Amino acid sequence: MAFEETMRENIRVIRLDGQVTDREMSGLADHVTGLLDKNEGIKVVLDLGQVRWLNSMAFGVLTALLQRLRKANGDLKLANAHDHVISVFVQTQLIKIFDLHNSVDEAVAAFQTA
């Protein structure tokens, strides 16, 4: 699996490593969905600092995760996205629904002030 999870207070920080394939995005979705089956109100920061690009399936998976988390009183924030990844969020208008931050610390702080 190409991700590593840590906890910062009550917030799950998931760091994706390098090139993220369809299989790995599906694994991430399954992992978070499994967490939702056990808990409600899960807060997730997805650290994209090591990810240079995401394909269309990845954006679909991220959108579905965001919707699932919000329906379960949780949320998803993205951190450390590279310029190319951010440009795709802007071009696809997904920037309007995702909360992007410059760092994991900023994303965690945004949860704490919300």
N, CA, C and O atoms as CSV, one atom per row, in Angstrom:
chain,resi,resn,atom,element,x,y,z
A,1,MET,N,N,0.841,-1.174,0.000
A,1,MET,CA,C,0.000,0.000,0.000
A,1,MET,C,C,0.885,1.237,0.000
A,1,MET,O,O,1.914,1.262,0.675
A,2,ALA,N,N,0.506,2.237,-0.731
A,2,ALA,CA,C,1.346,3.421,-0.886
A,2,ALA,C,C,0.890,4.563,0.011
A,2,ALA,O,O,0.907,5.723,-0.400
A,3,PHE,N,N,0.478,4.237,1.242
A,3,PHE,CA,C,0.167,5.309,2.170
A,3,PHE,C,C,0.535,4.912,3.587
A,3,PHE,O,O,0.630,3.734,3.932
A,4,GLU,N,N,0.737,5.943,4.392
A,4,GLU,CA,C,1.112,5.757,5.792
A,4,GLU,C,C,0.192,6.635,6.631
A,4,GLU,O,O,-0.022,7.805,6.315
A,5,GLU,N,N,-0.346,6.067,7.696
A,5,GLU,CA,C,-1.301,6.802,8.524
A,5,GLU,C,C,-0.737,7.064,9.914
A,5,GLU,O,O,-0.149,6.180,10.537
A,6,THR,N,N,-0.925,8.285,10.386
A,6,THR,CA,C,-0.573,8.656,11.756
A,6,THR,C,C,-1.750,9.424,12.344
A,6,THR,O,O,-2.650,9.856,11.623
A,7,MET,N,N,-1.729,9.586,13.649
A,7,MET,CA,C,-2.776,10.357,14.326
A,7,MET,C,C,-2.161,11.630,14.899
A,7,MET,O,O,-1.074,11.606,15.476
A,8,ARG,N,N,-2.865,12.726,14.732
A,8,ARG,CA,C,-2.496,14.001,15.360
A,8,ARG,C,C,-3.732,14.451,16.109
A,8,ARG,O,O,-4.674,14.994,15.533
A,9,GLU,N,N,-3.701,14.209,17.413
A,9,GLU,CA,C,-4.862,14.408,18.265
A,9,GLU,C,C,-5.959,13.495,17.742
A,9,GLU,O,O,-5.744,12.285,17.674
A,10,ASN,N,N,-7.111,14.005,17.374
A,10,ASN,CA,C,-8.187,13.138,16.878
A,10,ASN,C,C,-8.298,13.174,15.354
A,10,ASN,O,O,-9.351,12.867,14.794
A,11,ILE,N,N,-7.213,13.547,14.694
A,11,ILE,CA,C,-7.219,13.702,13.235
A,11,ILE,C,C,-6.282,12.678,12.609
A,11,ILE,O,O,-5.125,12.549,13.010
A,12,ARG,N,N,-6.796,11.954,11.623
A,12,ARG,CA,C,-5.977,10.979,10.902
A,12,ARG,C,C,-5.236,11.703,9.782
A,12,ARG,O,O,-5.843,12.372,8.947
A,13,VAL,N,N,-3.925,11.557,9.781
A,13,VAL,CA,C,-3.103,12.135,8.713
A,13,VAL,C,C,-2.609,10.973,7.866
A,13,VAL,O,O,-1.888,10.099,8.349
A,14,ILE,N,N,-2.999,10.972,6.608
A,14,ILE,CA,C,-2.619,9.901,5.687
A,14,ILE,C,C,-1.699,10.503,4.631
A,14,ILE,O,O,-2.082,11.407,3.889
A,15,ARG,N,N,-0.480,9.980,4.583
A,15,ARG,CA,C,0.522,10.470,3.630
A,15,ARG,C,C,0.622,9.485,2.476
A,15,ARG,O,O,0.933,8.310,2.668
A,16,LEU,N,N,0.354,9.981,1.280
A,16,LEU,CA,C,0.496,9.160,0.077
A,16,LEU,C,C,1.936,9.233,-0.392
A,16,LEU,O,O,2.577,10.280,-0.298
A,17,ASP,N,N,2.445,8.113,-0.901
A,17,ASP,CA,C,3.838,8.033,-1.335
A,17,ASP,C,C,3.941,7.940,-2.848
A,17,ASP,O,O,3.412,7.007,-3.451
A,18,GLY,N,N,4.614,8.897,-3.460
A,18,GLY,CA,C,4.984,8.826,-4.867
A,18,GLY,C,C,3.827,8.747,-5.834
A,18,GLY,O,O,2.804,9.411,-5.661
A,19,GLN,N,N,4.002,7.921,-6.863
A,19,GLN,CA,C,2.968,7.750,-7.871
A,19,GLN,C,C,1.847,6.901,-7.297
A,19,GLN,O,O,2.074,5.795,-6.806
A,20,VAL,N,N,0.656,7.427,-7.365
A,20,VAL,CA,C,-0.501,6.740,-6.812
A,20,VAL,C,C,-1.262,6.092,-7.961
A,20,VAL,O,O,-1.743,6.777,-8.864
A,21,THR,N,N,-1.366,4.775,-7.920
A,21,THR,CA,C,-2.061,4.035,-8.972
A,21,THR,C,C,-3.538,3.882,-8.626
A,21,THR,O,O,-3.965,4.188,-7.513
A,22,ASP,N,N,-4.305,3.406,-9.599
A,22,ASP,CA,C,-5.726,3.146,-9.372
A,22,ASP,C,C,-5.913,2.160,-8.224
A,22,ASP,O,O,-6.797,2.328,-7.384
A,23,ARG,N,N,-5.086,1.148,-8.198
A,23,ARG,CA,C,-5.192,0.119,-7.159
A,23,ARG,C,C,-4.961,0.723,-5.772
A,23,ARG,O,O,-5.677,0.401,-4.824
A,24,GLU,N,N,-3.972,1.590,-5.659
A,24,GLU,CA,C,-3.678,2.213,-4.373
A,24,GLU,C,C,-4.788,3.166,-3.947
A,24,GLU,O,O,-5.121,3.232,-2.763
A,25,MET,N,N,-5.367,3.906,-4.892
A,25,MET,CA,C,-6.482,4.790,-4.551
A,25,MET,C,C,-7.681,3.974,-4.085
A,25,MET,O,O,-8.380,4.370,-3.152
A,26,SER,N,N,-7.920,2.842,-4.731
A,26,SER,CA,C,-9.010,1.967,-4.292
A,26,SER,C,C,-8.739,1.446,-2.888
A,26,SER,O,O,-9.651,1.354,-2.066
A,27,GLY,N,N,-7.479,1.104,-2.618
A,27,GLY,CA,C,-7.102,0.647,-1.281
A,27,GLY,C,C,-7.308,1.727,-0.239
A,27,GLY,O,O,-7.772,1.444,0.866
A,28,LEU,N,N,-6.968,2.957,-0.576
A,28,LEU,CA,C,-7.184,4.078,0.335
A,28,LEU,C,C,-8.678,4.262,0.599
A,28,LEU,O,O,-9.092,4.448,1.743
A,29,ALA,N,N,-9.477,4.210,-0.455
A,29,ALA,CA,C,-10.925,4.353,-0.299
A,29,ALA,C,C,-11.485,3.250,0.588
A,29,ALA,O,O,-12.308,3.516,1.464
A,30,ASP,N,N,-11.048,2.017,0.369
A,30,ASP,CA,C,-11.507,0.898,1.200
A,30,ASP,C,C,-11.106,1.102,2.655
A,30,ASP,O,O,-11.891,0.828,3.563
A,31,HIS,N,N,-9.891,1.582,2.876
A,31,HIS,CA,C,-9.397,1.819,4.236
A,31,HIS,C,C,-10.267,2.851,4.958
A,31,HIS,O,O,-10.711,2.616,6.082
A,32,VAL,N,N,-10.506,3.982,4.315
A,32,VAL,CA,C,-11.300,5.039,4.949
A,32,VAL,C,C,-12.748,4.592,5.119
A,32,VAL,O,O,-13.367,4.894,6.139
A,33,THR,N,N,-13.291,3.889,4.150
A,33,THR,CA,C,-14.652,3.378,4.271
A,33,THR,C,C,-14.759,2.413,5.446
A,33,THR,O,O,-15.751,2.426,6.174
A,34,GLY,N,N,-13.743,1.580,5.631
A,34,GLY,CA,C,-13.713,0.679,6.786
A,34,GLY,C,C,-13.704,1.441,8.095
A,34,GLY,O,O,-14.345,1.023,9.060
A,35,LEU,N,N,-12.994,2.540,8.142
A,35,LEU,CA,C,-12.988,3.377,9.345
A,35,LEU,C,C,-14.363,3.977,9.597
A,35,LEU,O,O,-14.801,4.081,10.743
A,36,LEU,N,N,-15.042,4.369,8.526
A,36,LEU,CA,C,-16.377,4.950,8.662
A,36,LEU,C,C,-17.380,3.930,9.181
A,36,LEU,O,O,-18.334,4.290,9.869
A,37,ASP,N,N,-17.168,2.660,8.853
A,37,ASP,CA,C,-18.064,1.618,9.345
A,37,ASP,C,C,-17.985,1.500,10.865
A,37,ASP,O,O,-18.937,1.054,11.505
A,38,LYS,N,N,-16.858,1.897,11.438
A,38,LYS,CA,C,-16.639,1.768,12.881
A,38,LYS,C,C,-16.874,3.068,13.641
A,38,LYS,O,O,-17.161,3.041,14.837
A,39,ASN,N,N,-16.758,4.193,12.966
A,39,ASN,CA,C,-16.809,5.498,13.626
A,39,ASN,C,C,-17.580,6.497,12.784
A,39,ASN,O,O,-17.764,6.321,11.579
A,40,GLU,N,N,-18.023,7.544,13.450
A,40,GLU,CA,C,-18.629,8.668,12.749
A,40,GLU,C,C,-17.812,9.909,13.083
A,40,GLU,O,O,-17.170,9.968,14.131
A,41,GLY,N,N,-17.833,10.865,12.225
A,41,GLY,CA,C,-17.137,12.115,12.504
A,41,GLY,C,C,-15.632,12.045,12.330
A,41,GLY,O,O,-14.898,12.770,13.003
A,42,ILE,N,N,-15.163,11.190,11.445
A,42,ILE,CA,C,-13.725,11.037,11.225
A,42,ILE,C,C,-13.181,12.251,10.470
A,42,ILE,O,O,-13.751,12.694,9.473
A,43,LYS,N,N,-12.076,12.766,10.970
A,43,LYS,CA,C,-11.389,13.886,10.328
A,43,LYS,C,C,-10.109,13.350,9.700
A,43,LYS,O,O,-9.307,12.695,10.366
A,44,VAL,N,N,-9.925,13.635,8.414
A,44,VAL,CA,C,-8.778,13.115,7.675
A,44,VAL,C,C,-8.049,14.260,6.973
A,44,VAL,O,O,-8.662,15.106,6.322
A,45,VAL,N,N,-6.732,14.260,7.123
A,45,VAL,CA,C,-5.869,15.131,6.323
A,45,VAL,C,C,-5.103,14.214,5.386
A,45,VAL,O,O,-4.427,13.287,5.832
A,46,LEU,N,N,-5.207,14.466,4.112
A,46,LEU,CA,C,-4.482,13.687,3.113
A,46,LEU,C,C,-3.276,14.505,2.660
A,46,LEU,O,O,-3.422,15.557,2.036
A,47,ASP,N,N,-2.081,14.006,2.985
A,47,ASP,CA,C,-0.825,14.684,2.654
A,47,ASP,C,C,-0.382,14.244,1.261
A,47,ASP,O,O,-0.002,13.092,1.052
A,48,LEU,N,N,-0.435,15.172,0.320
A,48,LEU,CA,C,-0.100,14.886,-1.079
A,48,LEU,C,C,1.312,15.336,-1.448
A,48,LEU,O,O,1.639,15.421,-2.632
A,49,GLY,N,N,2.139,15.619,-0.470
A,49,GLY,CA,C,3.462,16.171,-0.714
A,49,GLY,C,C,4.373,15.320,-1.576
A,49,GLY,O,O,5.249,15.857,-2.255
A,50,GLN,N,N,4.194,14.013,-1.567
A,50,GLN,CA,C,5.034,13.118,-2.367
A,50,GLN,C,C,4.377,12.724,-3.689
A,50,GLN,O,O,4.940,11.942,-4.455
A,51,VAL,N,N,3.192,13.261,-3.955
A,51,VAL,CA,C,2.424,12.889,-5.146
A,51,VAL,C,C,2.620,13.952,-6.220
A,51,VAL,O,O,2.283,15.118,-6.015
A,52,ARG,N,N,3.163,13.549,-7.357
A,52,ARG,CA,C,3.418,14.492,-8.457
A,52,ARG,C,C,2.214,14.652,-9.383
A,52,ARG,O,O,2.046,15.697,-10.011
A,53,TRP,N,N,1.381,13.620,-9.468
A,53,TRP,CA,C,0.204,13.707,-10.320
A,53,TRP,C,C,-0.844,12.722,-9.835
A,53,TRP,O,O,-0.530,11.739,-9.162
A,54,LEU,N,N,-2.079,12.994,-10.179
A,54,LEU,CA,C,-3.195,12.101,-9.890
A,54,LEU,C,C,-3.980,11.931,-11.182
A,54,LEU,O,O,-4.172,12.892,-11.927
A,55,ASN,N,N,-4.429,10.718,-11.447
A,55,ASN,CA,C,-5.232,10.508,-12.653
A,55,ASN,C,C,-6.705,10.779,-12.355
A,55,ASN,O,O,-7.068,11.086,-11.219
A,56,SER,N,N,-7.540,10.665,-13.367
A,56,SER,CA,C,-8.956,10.999,-13.204
A,56,SER,C,C,-9.641,10.095,-12.191
A,56,SER,O,O,-10.527,10.548,-11.466
A,57,MET,N,N,-9.250,8.828,-12.125
A,57,MET,CA,C,-9.848,7.939,-11.131
A,57,MET,C,C,-9.535,8.432,-9.721
A,57,MET,O,O,-10.391,8.375,-8.838
A,58,ALA,N,N,-8.326,8.909,-9.512
A,58,ALA,CA,C,-7.937,9.403,-8.188
A,58,ALA,C,C,-8.822,10.577,-7.772
A,58,ALA,O,O,-9.246,10.656,-6.619
A,59,PHE,N,N,-9.096,11.478,-8.694
A,59,PHE,CA,C,-9.969,12.608,-8.362
A,59,PHE,C,C,-11.384,12.125,-8.059
A,59,PHE,O,O,-12.054,12.668,-7.181
A,60,GLY,N,N,-11.836,11.111,-8.780
A,60,GLY,CA,C,-13.144,10.529,-8.494
A,60,GLY,C,C,-13.196,9.883,-7.120
A,60,GLY,O,O,-14.173,10.044,-6.389
A,61,VAL,N,N,-12.147,9.154,-6.771
A,61,VAL,CA,C,-12.075,8.511,-5.457
A,61,VAL,C,C,-12.040,9.574,-4.361
A,61,VAL,O,O,-12.738,9.444,-3.355
A,62,LEU,N,N,-11.244,10.612,-4.539
A,62,LEU,CA,C,-11.174,11.679,-3.538
A,62,LEU,C,C,-12.531,12.354,-3.347
A,62,LEU,O,O,-12.928,12.652,-2.220
A,63,THR,N,N,-13.233,12.592,-4.442
A,63,THR,CA,C,-14.550,13.219,-4.356
A,63,THR,C,C,-15.531,12.314,-3.622
A,63,THR,O,O,-16.297,12.784,-2.780
A,64,ALA,N,N,-15.513,11.025,-3.931
A,64,ALA,CA,C,-16.394,10.076,-3.242
A,64,ALA,C,C,-16.057,9.995,-1.752
A,64,ALA,O,O,-16.958,9.936,-0.915
A,65,LEU,N,N,-14.768,9.991,-1.422
A,65,LEU,CA,C,-14.356,9.969,-0.008
A,65,LEU,C,C,-14.850,11.211,0.721
A,65,LEU,O,O,-15.368,11.123,1.835
A,66,LEU,N,N,-14.689,12.351,0.096
A,66,LEU,CA,C,-15.145,13.597,0.702
A,66,LEU,C,C,-16.642,13.530,1.000
A,66,LEU,O,O,-17.078,13.907,2.088
A,67,GLN,N,N,-17.420,13.057,0.047
A,67,GLN,CA,C,-18.866,12.948,0.235
A,67,GLN,C,C,-19.213,11.970,1.350
A,67,GLN,O,O,-20.075,12.261,2.179
A,68,ARG,N,N,-18.552,10.813,1.381
A,68,ARG,CA,C,-18.821,9.826,2.436
A,68,ARG,C,C,-18.482,10.377,3.810
A,68,ARG,O,O,-19.250,10.222,4.759
A,69,LEU,N,N,-17.327,11.019,3.910
A,69,LEU,CA,C,-16.917,11.574,5.198
A,69,LEU,C,C,-17.895,12.642,5.672
A,69,LEU,O,O,-18.285,12.648,6.839
A,70,ARG,N,N,-18.289,13.531,4.796
A,70,ARG,CA,C,-19.210,14.601,5.195
A,70,ARG,C,C,-20.585,14.062,5.569
A,70,ARG,O,O,-21.220,14.583,6.486
A,71,LYS,N,N,-21.050,13.035,4.881
A,71,LYS,CA,C,-22.337,12.421,5.240
A,71,LYS,C,C,-22.281,11.789,6.623
A,71,LYS,O,O,-23.304,11.674,7.299
A,72,ALA,N,N,-21.092,11.381,7.043
A,72,ALA,CA,C,-20.910,10.751,8.358
A,72,ALA,C,C,-20.365,11.758,9.380
A,72,ALA,O,O,-19.719,11.372,10.354
A,73,ASN,N,N,-20.630,13.046,9.151
A,73,ASN,CA,C,-20.195,14.117,10.058
A,73,ASN,C,C,-18.683,14.229,10.193
A,73,ASN,O,O,-18.186,14.698,11.217
A,74,GLY,N,N,-17.957,13.809,9.185
A,74,GLY,CA,C,-16.504,13.942,9.164
A,74,GLY,C,C,-16.107,14.916,8.072
A,74,GLY,O,O,-16.948,15.626,7.520
A,75,ASP,N,N,-14.826,14.943,7.767
A,75,ASP,CA,C,-14.368,15.822,6.689
A,75,ASP,C,C,-12.985,15.393,6.217
A,75,ASP,O,O,-12.293,14.618,6.877
A,76,LEU,N,N,-12.606,15.914,5.068
A,76,LEU,CA,C,-11.322,15.629,4.440
A,76,LEU,C,C,-10.675,16.947,4.050
A,76,LEU,O,O,-11.306,17.802,3.429
A,77,LYS,N,N,-9.419,17.101,4.418
A,77,LYS,CA,C,-8.642,18.263,4.003
A,77,LYS,C,C,-7.387,17.752,3.303
A,77,LYS,O,O,-6.825,16.727,3.688
A,78,LEU,N,N,-6.958,18.466,2.284
A,78,LEU,CA,C,-5.783,18.081,1.513
A,78,LEU,C,C,-4.634,19.025,1.840
A,78,LEU,O,O,-4.840,20.218,2.061
A,79,ALA,N,N,-3.418,18.475,1.868
A,79,ALA,CA,C,-2.247,19.281,2.223
A,79,ALA,C,C,-1.078,18.981,1.295
A,79,ALA,O,O,-0.958,17.881,0.758
A,80,ASN,N,N,-0.221,19.979,1.119
A,80,ASN,CA,C,1.056,19.833,0.411
A,80,ASN,C,C,0.934,19.469,-1.063
A,80,ASN,O,O,1.865,18.895,-1.626
A,81,ALA,N,N,-0.175,19.781,-1.693
A,81,ALA,CA,C,-0.338,19.416,-3.102
A,81,ALA,C,C,0.627,20.219,-3.974
A,81,ALA,O,O,0.815,21.418,-3.767
A,82,HIS,N,N,1.229,19.552,-4.940
A,82,HIS,CA,C,2.126,20.207,-5.893
A,82,HIS,C,C,1.318,21.070,-6.864
A,82,HIS,O,O,0.117,20.866,-7.040
A,83,ASP,N,N,1.983,22.019,-7.478
A,83,ASP,CA,C,1.316,22.965,-8.375
A,83,ASP,C,C,0.513,22.275,-9.470
A,83,ASP,O,O,-0.597,22.702,-9.788
A,84,HIS,N,N,1.067,21.209,-10.048
A,84,HIS,CA,C,0.349,20.509,-11.119
A,84,HIS,C,C,-0.959,19.921,-10.598
A,84,HIS,O,O,-1.991,20.013,-11.263
A,85,VAL,N,N,-0.921,19.328,-9.429
A,85,VAL,CA,C,-2.130,18.738,-8.841
A,85,VAL,C,C,-3.138,19.846,-8.527
A,85,VAL,O,O,-4.331,19.695,-8.789
A,86,ILE,N,N,-2.663,20.947,-7.969
A,86,ILE,CA,C,-3.555,22.070,-7.667
A,86,ILE,C,C,-4.194,22.601,-8.946
A,86,ILE,O,O,-5.376,22.945,-8.952
A,87,SER,N,N,-3.421,22.671,-10.028
A,87,SER,CA,C,-3.969,23.192,-11.285
A,87,SER,C,C,-5.114,22.318,-11.797
A,87,SER,O,O,-6.063,22.828,-12.392
A,88,VAL,N,N,-5.031,21.020,-11.572
A,88,VAL,CA,C,-6.135,20.140,-11.981
A,88,VAL,C,C,-7.364,20.404,-11.111
A,88,VAL,O,O,-8.486,20.421,-11.618
A,89,PHE,N,N,-7.164,20.609,-9.815
A,89,PHE,CA,C,-8.291,20.966,-8.946
A,89,PHE,C,C,-8.955,22.254,-9.433
A,89,PHE,O,O,-10.182,22.362,-9.423
A,90,VAL,N,N,-8.159,23.218,-9.853
A,90,VAL,CA,C,-8.692,24.491,-10.335
A,90,VAL,C,C,-9.433,24.287,-11.658
A,90,VAL,O,O,-10.563,24.751,-11.807
A,91,GLN,N,N,-8.812,23.599,-12.616
A,91,GLN,CA,C,-9.405,23.396,-13.942
A,91,GLN,C,C,-10.710,22.620,-13.878
A,91,GLN,O,O,-11.627,22.873,-14.660
A,92,THR,N,N,-10.796,21.680,-12.954
A,92,THR,CA,C,-11.999,20.846,-12.847
A,92,THR,C,C,-13.044,21.440,-11.909
A,92,THR,O,O,-14.110,20.859,-11.711
A,93,GLN,N,N,-12.735,22.592,-11.338
A,93,GLN,CA,C,-13.620,23.263,-10.381
A,93,GLN,C,C,-13.746,22.519,-9.046
A,93,GLN,O,O,-14.551,22.905,-8.198
A,94,LEU,N,N,-12.965,21.469,-8.855
A,94,LEU,CA,C,-12.996,20.739,-7.585
A,94,LEU,C,C,-12.434,21.579,-6.446
A,94,LEU,O,O,-12.650,21.263,-5.276
A,95,ILE,N,N,-11.723,22.630,-6.777
A,95,ILE,CA,C,-11.183,23.539,-5.770
A,95,ILE,C,C,-12.317,24.148,-4.939
A,95,ILE,O,O,-12.098,24.585,-3.809
A,96,LYS,N,N,-13.526,24.174,-5.502
A,96,LYS,CA,C,-14.676,24.752,-4.803
A,96,LYS,C,C,-15.209,23.846,-3.696
A,96,LYS,O,O,-15.875,24.319,-2.775
A,97,ILE,N,N,-14.921,22.549,-3.779
A,97,ILE,CA,C,-15.458,21.646,-2.754
A,97,ILE,C,C,-14.389,21.087,-1.823
A,97,ILE,O,O,-14.702,20.649,-0.716
A,98,PHE,N,N,-13.138,21.095,-2.257
A,98,PHE,CA,C,-12.051,20.586,-1.419
A,98,PHE,C,C,-11.383,21.729,-0.670
A,98,PHE,O,O,-11.297,22.855,-1.161
A,99,ASP,N,N,-10.919,21.413,0.518
A,99,ASP,CA,C,-10.206,22.368,1.357
A,99,ASP,C,C,-8.719,22.042,1.249
A,99,ASP,O,O,-8.247,21.086,1.864
A,100,LEU,N,N,-7.973,22.838,0.465
A,100,LEU,CA,C,-6.540,22.612,0.254
A,100,LEU,C,C,-5.716,23.528,1.151
A,100,LEU,O,O,-6.031,24.705,1.323
A,101,HIS,N,N,-4.644,22.958,1.724
A,101,HIS,CA,C,-3.763,23.702,2.624
A,101,HIS,C,C,-2.316,23.519,2.197
A,101,HIS,O,O,-1.965,22.520,1.568
A,102,ASN,N,N,-1.480,24.488,2.542
A,102,ASN,CA,C,-0.063,24.443,2.176
A,102,ASN,C,C,0.722,23.409,2.957
A,102,ASN,O,O,1.768,22.954,2.494
A,103,SER,N,N,0.240,23.025,4.135
A,103,SER,CA,C,0.967,22.063,4.966
A,103,SER,C,C,-0.010,21.232,5.788
A,103,SER,O,O,-1.179,21.585,5.942
A,104,VAL,N,N,0.496,20.128,6.308
A,104,VAL,CA,C,-0.303,19.290,7.203
A,104,VAL,C,C,-0.659,20.085,8.452
A,104,VAL,O,O,-1.786,20.005,8.940
A,105,ASP,N,N,0.291,20.848,8.970
A,105,ASP,CA,C,0.030,21.657,10.166
A,105,ASP,C,C,-1.143,22.614,9.944
A,105,ASP,O,O,-1.999,22.764,10.815
A,106,GLU,N,N,-1.179,23.257,8.782
A,106,GLU,CA,C,-2.287,24.166,8.455
A,106,GLU,C,C,-3.612,23.421,8.394
A,106,GLU,O,O,-4.626,23.905,8.898
A,107,ALA,N,N,-3.604,22.251,7.779
A,107,ALA,CA,C,-4.834,21.468,7.650
A,107,ALA,C,C,-5.335,21.012,9.016
A,107,ALA,O,O,-6.532,21.082,9.296
A,108,VAL,N,N,-4.429,20.547,9.859
A,108,VAL,CA,C,-4.803,20.123,11.213
A,108,VAL,C,C,-5.362,21.316,11.986
A,108,VAL,O,O,-6.379,21.193,12.669
A,109,ALA,N,N,-4.705,22.459,11.882
A,109,ALA,CA,C,-5.171,23.671,12.570
A,109,ALA,C,C,-6.557,24.081,12.082
A,109,ALA,O,O,-7.376,24.553,12.870
A,110,ALA,N,N,-6.825,23.905,10.789
A,110,ALA,CA,C,-8.137,24.248,10.237
A,110,ALA,C,C,-9.231,23.385,10.859
A,110,ALA,O,O,-10.338,23.870,11.095
A,111,PHE,N,N,-8.941,22.124,11.124
A,111,PHE,CA,C,-9.907,21.266,11.810
A,111,PHE,C,C,-10.142,21.762,13.230
A,111,PHE,O,O,-11.273,21.750,13.715
A,112,GLN,N,N,-9.106,22.185,13.881
A,112,GLN,CA,C,-9.209,22.582,15.282
A,112,GLN,C,C,-9.944,23.901,15.463
A,112,GLN,O,O,-10.509,24.152,16.528
A,113,THR,N,N,-9.945,24.747,14.441
A,113,THR,CA,C,-10.644,26.026,14.550
A,113,THR,C,C,-12.047,25.972,13.963
A,113,THR,O,O,-12.815,26.925,14.091
A,114,ALA,N,N,-12.377,24.872,13.326
A,114,ALA,CA,C,-13.706,24.752,12.695
A,114,ALA,C,C,-14.785,24.470,13.722
A,114,ALA,O,O,-15.956,24.340,13.366
